[in-house]
PDB file of C-alpha atoms in Angstrom:
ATOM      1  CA  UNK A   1       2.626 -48.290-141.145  1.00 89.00           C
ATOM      2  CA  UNK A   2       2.653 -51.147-143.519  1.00 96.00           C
ATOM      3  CA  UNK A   3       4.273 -53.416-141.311  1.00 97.00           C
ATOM      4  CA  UNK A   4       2.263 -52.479-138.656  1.00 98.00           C
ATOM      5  CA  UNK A   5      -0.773 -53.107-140.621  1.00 97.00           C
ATOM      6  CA  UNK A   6       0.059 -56.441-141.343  1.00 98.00           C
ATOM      7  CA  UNK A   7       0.921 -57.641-137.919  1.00 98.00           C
ATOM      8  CA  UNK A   8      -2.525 -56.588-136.994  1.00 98.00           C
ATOM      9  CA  UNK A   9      -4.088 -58.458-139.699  1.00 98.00           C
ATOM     10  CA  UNK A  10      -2.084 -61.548-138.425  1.00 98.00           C
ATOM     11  CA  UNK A  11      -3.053 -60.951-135.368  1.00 98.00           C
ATOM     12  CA  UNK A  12      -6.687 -60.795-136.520  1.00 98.00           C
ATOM     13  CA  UNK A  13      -6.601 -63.719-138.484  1.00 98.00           C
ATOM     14  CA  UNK A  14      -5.197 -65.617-135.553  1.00 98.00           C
ATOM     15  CA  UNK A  15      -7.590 -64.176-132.782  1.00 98.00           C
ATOM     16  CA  UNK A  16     -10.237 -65.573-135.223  1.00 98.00           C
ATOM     17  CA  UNK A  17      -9.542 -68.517-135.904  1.00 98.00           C
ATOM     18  CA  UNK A  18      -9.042 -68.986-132.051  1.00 98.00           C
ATOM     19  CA  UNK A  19     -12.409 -67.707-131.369  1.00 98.00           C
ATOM     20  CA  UNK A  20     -13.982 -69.703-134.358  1.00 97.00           C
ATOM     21  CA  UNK A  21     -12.781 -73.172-132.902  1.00 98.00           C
ATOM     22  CA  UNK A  22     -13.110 -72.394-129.241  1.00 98.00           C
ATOM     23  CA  UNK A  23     -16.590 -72.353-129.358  1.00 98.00           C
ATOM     24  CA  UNK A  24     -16.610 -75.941-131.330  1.00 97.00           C
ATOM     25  CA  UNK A  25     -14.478 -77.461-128.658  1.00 98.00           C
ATOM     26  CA  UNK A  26     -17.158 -76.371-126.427  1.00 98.00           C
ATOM     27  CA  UNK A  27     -19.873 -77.723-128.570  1.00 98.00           C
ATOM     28  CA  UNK A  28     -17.497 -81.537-128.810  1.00 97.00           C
ATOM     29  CA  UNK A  29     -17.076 -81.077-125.033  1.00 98.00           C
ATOM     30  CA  UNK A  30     -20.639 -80.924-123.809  1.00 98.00           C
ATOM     31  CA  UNK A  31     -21.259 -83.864-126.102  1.00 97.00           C
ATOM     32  CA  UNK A  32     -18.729 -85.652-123.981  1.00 96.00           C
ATOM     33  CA  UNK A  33     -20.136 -88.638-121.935  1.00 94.00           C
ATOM     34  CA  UNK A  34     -17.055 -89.952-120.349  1.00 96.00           C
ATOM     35  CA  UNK A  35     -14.318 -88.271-118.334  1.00 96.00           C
ATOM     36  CA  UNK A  36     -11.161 -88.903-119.874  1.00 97.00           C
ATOM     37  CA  UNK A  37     -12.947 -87.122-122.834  1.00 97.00           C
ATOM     38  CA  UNK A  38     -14.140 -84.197-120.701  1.00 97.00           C
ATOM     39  CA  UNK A  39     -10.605 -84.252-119.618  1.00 97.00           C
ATOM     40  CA  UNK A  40      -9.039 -83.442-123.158  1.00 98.00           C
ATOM     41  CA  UNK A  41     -11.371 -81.281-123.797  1.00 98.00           C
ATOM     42  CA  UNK A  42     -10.528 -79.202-121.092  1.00 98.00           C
ATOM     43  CA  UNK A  43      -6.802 -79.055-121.607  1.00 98.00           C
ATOM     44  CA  UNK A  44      -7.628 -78.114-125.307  1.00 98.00           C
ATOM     45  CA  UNK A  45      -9.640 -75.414-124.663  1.00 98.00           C
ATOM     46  CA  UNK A  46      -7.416 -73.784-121.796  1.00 98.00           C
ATOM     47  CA  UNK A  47      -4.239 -74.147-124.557  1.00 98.00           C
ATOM     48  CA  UNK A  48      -6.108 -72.386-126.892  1.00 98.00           C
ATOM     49  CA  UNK A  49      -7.295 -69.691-125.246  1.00 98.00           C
ATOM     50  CA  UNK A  50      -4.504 -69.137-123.022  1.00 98.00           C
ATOM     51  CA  UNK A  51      -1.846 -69.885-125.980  1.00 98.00           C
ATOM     52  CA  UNK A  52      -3.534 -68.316-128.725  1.00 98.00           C
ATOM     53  CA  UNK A  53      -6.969 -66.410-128.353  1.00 98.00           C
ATOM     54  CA  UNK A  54      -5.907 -64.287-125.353  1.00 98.00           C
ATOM     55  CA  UNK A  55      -2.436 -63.315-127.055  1.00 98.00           C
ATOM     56  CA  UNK A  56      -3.601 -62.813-130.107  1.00 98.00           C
ATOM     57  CA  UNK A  57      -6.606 -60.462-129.259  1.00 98.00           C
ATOM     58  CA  UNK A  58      -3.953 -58.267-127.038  1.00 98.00           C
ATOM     59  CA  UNK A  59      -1.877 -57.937-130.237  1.00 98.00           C
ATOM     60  CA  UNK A  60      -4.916 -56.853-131.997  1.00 98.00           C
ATOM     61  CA  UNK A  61      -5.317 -54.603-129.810  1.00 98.00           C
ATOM     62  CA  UNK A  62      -1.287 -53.186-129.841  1.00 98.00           C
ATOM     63  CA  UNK A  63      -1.529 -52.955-133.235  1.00 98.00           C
ATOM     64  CA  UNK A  64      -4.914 -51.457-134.098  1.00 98.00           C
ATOM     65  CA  UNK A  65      -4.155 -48.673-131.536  1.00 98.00           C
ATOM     66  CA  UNK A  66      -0.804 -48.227-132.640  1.00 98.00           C
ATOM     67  CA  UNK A  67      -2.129 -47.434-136.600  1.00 97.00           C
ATOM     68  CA  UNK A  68      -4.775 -45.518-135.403  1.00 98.00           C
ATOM     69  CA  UNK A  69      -2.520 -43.331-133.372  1.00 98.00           C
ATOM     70  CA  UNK A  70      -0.429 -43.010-136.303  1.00 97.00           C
ATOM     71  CA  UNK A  71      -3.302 -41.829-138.514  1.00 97.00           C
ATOM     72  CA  UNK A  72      -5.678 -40.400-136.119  1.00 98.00           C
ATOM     73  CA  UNK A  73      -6.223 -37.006-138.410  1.00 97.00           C
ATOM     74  CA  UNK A  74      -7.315 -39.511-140.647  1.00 97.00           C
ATOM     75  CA  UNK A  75      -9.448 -42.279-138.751  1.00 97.00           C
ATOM     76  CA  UNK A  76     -10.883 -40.128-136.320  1.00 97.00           C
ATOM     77  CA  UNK A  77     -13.074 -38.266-138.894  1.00 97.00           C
ATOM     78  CA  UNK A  78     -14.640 -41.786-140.305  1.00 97.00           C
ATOM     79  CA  UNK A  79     -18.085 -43.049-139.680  1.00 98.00           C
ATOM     80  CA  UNK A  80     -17.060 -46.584-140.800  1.00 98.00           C
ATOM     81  CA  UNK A  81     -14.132 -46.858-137.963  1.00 98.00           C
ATOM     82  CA  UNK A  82     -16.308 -45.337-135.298  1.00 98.00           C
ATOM     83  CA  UNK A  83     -18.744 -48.536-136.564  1.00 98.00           C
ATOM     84  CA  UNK A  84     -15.877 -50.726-136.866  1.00 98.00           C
ATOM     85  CA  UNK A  85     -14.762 -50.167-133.207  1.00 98.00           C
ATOM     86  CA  UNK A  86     -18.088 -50.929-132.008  1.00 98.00           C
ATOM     87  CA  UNK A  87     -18.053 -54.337-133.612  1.00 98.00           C
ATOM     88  CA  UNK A  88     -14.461 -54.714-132.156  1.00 98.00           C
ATOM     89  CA  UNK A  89     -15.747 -54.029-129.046  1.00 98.00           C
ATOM     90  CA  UNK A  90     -18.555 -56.010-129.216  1.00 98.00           C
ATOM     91  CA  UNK A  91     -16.408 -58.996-130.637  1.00 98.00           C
ATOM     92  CA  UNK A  92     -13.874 -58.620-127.184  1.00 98.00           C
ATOM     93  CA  UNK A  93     -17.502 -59.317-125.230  1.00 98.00           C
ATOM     94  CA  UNK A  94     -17.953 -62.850-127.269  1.00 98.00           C
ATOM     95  CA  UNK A  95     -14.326 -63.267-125.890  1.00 98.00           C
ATOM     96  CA  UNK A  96     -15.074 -62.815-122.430  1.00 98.00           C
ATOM     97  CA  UNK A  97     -18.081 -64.503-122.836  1.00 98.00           C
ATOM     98  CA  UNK A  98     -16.035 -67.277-124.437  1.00 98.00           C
ATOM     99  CA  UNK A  99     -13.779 -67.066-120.969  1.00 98.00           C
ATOM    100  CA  UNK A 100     -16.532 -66.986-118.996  1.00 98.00           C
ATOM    101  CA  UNK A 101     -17.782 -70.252-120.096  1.00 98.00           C
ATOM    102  CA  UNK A 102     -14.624 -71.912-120.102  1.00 98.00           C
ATOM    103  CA  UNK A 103     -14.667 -71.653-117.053  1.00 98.00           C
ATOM    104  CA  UNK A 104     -17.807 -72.860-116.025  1.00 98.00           C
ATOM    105  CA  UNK A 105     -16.965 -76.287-118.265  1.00 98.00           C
ATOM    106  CA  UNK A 106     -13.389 -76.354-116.904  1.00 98.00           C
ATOM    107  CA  UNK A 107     -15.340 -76.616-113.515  1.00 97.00           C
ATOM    108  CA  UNK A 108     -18.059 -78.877-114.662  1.00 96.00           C
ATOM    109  CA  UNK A 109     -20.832 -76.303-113.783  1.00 97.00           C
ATOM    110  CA  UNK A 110     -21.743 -75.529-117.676  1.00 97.00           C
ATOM    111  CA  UNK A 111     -26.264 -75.490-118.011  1.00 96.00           C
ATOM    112  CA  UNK A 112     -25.728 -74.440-121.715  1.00 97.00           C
ATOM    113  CA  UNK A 113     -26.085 -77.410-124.581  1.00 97.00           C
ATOM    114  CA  UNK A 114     -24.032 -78.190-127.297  1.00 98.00           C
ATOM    115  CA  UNK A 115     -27.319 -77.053-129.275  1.00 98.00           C
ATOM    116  CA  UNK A 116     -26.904 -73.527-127.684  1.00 98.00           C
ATOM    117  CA  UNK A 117     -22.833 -73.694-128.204  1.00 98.00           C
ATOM    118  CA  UNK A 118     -23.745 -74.542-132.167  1.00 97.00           C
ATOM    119  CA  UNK A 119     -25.503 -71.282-132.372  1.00 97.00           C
ATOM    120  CA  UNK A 120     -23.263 -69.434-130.308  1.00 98.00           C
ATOM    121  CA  UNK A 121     -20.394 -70.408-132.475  1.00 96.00           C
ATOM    122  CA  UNK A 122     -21.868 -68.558-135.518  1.00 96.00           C
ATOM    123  CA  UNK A 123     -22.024 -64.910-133.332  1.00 96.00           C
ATOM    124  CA  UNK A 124     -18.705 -64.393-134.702  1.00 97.00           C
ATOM    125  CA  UNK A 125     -18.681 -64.820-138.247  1.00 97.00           C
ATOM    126  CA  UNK A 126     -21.685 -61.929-138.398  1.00 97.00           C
ATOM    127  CA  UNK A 127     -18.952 -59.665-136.721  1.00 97.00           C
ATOM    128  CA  UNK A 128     -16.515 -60.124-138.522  1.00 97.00           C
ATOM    129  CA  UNK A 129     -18.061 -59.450-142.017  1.00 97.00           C
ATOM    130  CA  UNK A 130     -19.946 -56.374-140.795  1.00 98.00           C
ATOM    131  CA  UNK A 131     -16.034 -55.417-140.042  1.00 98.00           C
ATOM    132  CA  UNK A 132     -13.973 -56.819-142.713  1.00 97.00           C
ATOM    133  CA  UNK A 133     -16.731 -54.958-145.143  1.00 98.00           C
ATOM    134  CA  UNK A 134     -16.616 -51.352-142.847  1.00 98.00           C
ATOM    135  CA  UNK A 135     -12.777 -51.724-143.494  1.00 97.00           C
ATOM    136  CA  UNK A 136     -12.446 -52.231-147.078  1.00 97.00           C
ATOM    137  CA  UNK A 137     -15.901 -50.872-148.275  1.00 98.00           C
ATOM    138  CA  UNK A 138     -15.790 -47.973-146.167  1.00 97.00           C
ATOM    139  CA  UNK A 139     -19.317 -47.054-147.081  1.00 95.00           C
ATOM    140  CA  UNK A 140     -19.386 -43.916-145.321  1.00 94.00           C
TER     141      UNK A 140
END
């Protein structure tokens, strides 16, 4: 279980970081007035989602259902995991989101400012203290 554990934490830590500096890329690459900067950006943002975000949010995923198979007697009587999959859940959305306007900047049809990609970039951070605290608090 402990090894499992920590591959899953890796796996978080990765996904996050992934999802933290997507969203800046986004921000840099609506900011971008020329096209061989447009260009970059593009390629940096597909390599990052495609070579990290997406892989590491389906080894989240293996590994958080893997522990809580393991301990279900356990996990499935706690309010704070029923909470904590909720914000999981609602964290996989910003992904898709994040996918979703990928690629509507990888296709140069993106409306949305790097103003609006500022904010957007802080969605994530709320998320993942409510979760980091339900998992180590467990305050009910």
């Amino acid at each position: 279980m402990l090894w499992i554990k920590a591959l899953h934490i890796i796996a978080v830590i990765t996904w996050m970081a992934a999802l933290f500096y997507l969203p800046r890329l986004f921000v840099y690459h609506t900011m971008s007035e020329d096209e061989i900067s447009r260009e970059r950006f593009k390629i940096m943002e597909r390599k990052l989602l495609r070579g990290i975000a997406n892989p590491s949010m389906v080894a989240v995923f293996i590994f958080g259902i893997w522990m809580s198979w393991l301990g279900w007697s356990y996990y499935s009587t706690q309010g704070w995991y029923w909470c904590k999959l909720v914000l999981v859940a609602i964290l996989t959305g910003y992904h898709h989101a994040c996918v979703a306007y990928w690629k509507q900047l990888r296709d140069d049809r993106c409306t949305k400012s790097h103003v609006f990609f500022r904010w957007f970039n802080e969605f994530p951070v709320l998320l993942v203290i409510g979760i980091v605290i339900l998992v180590v608090v467990k305050p009910f």
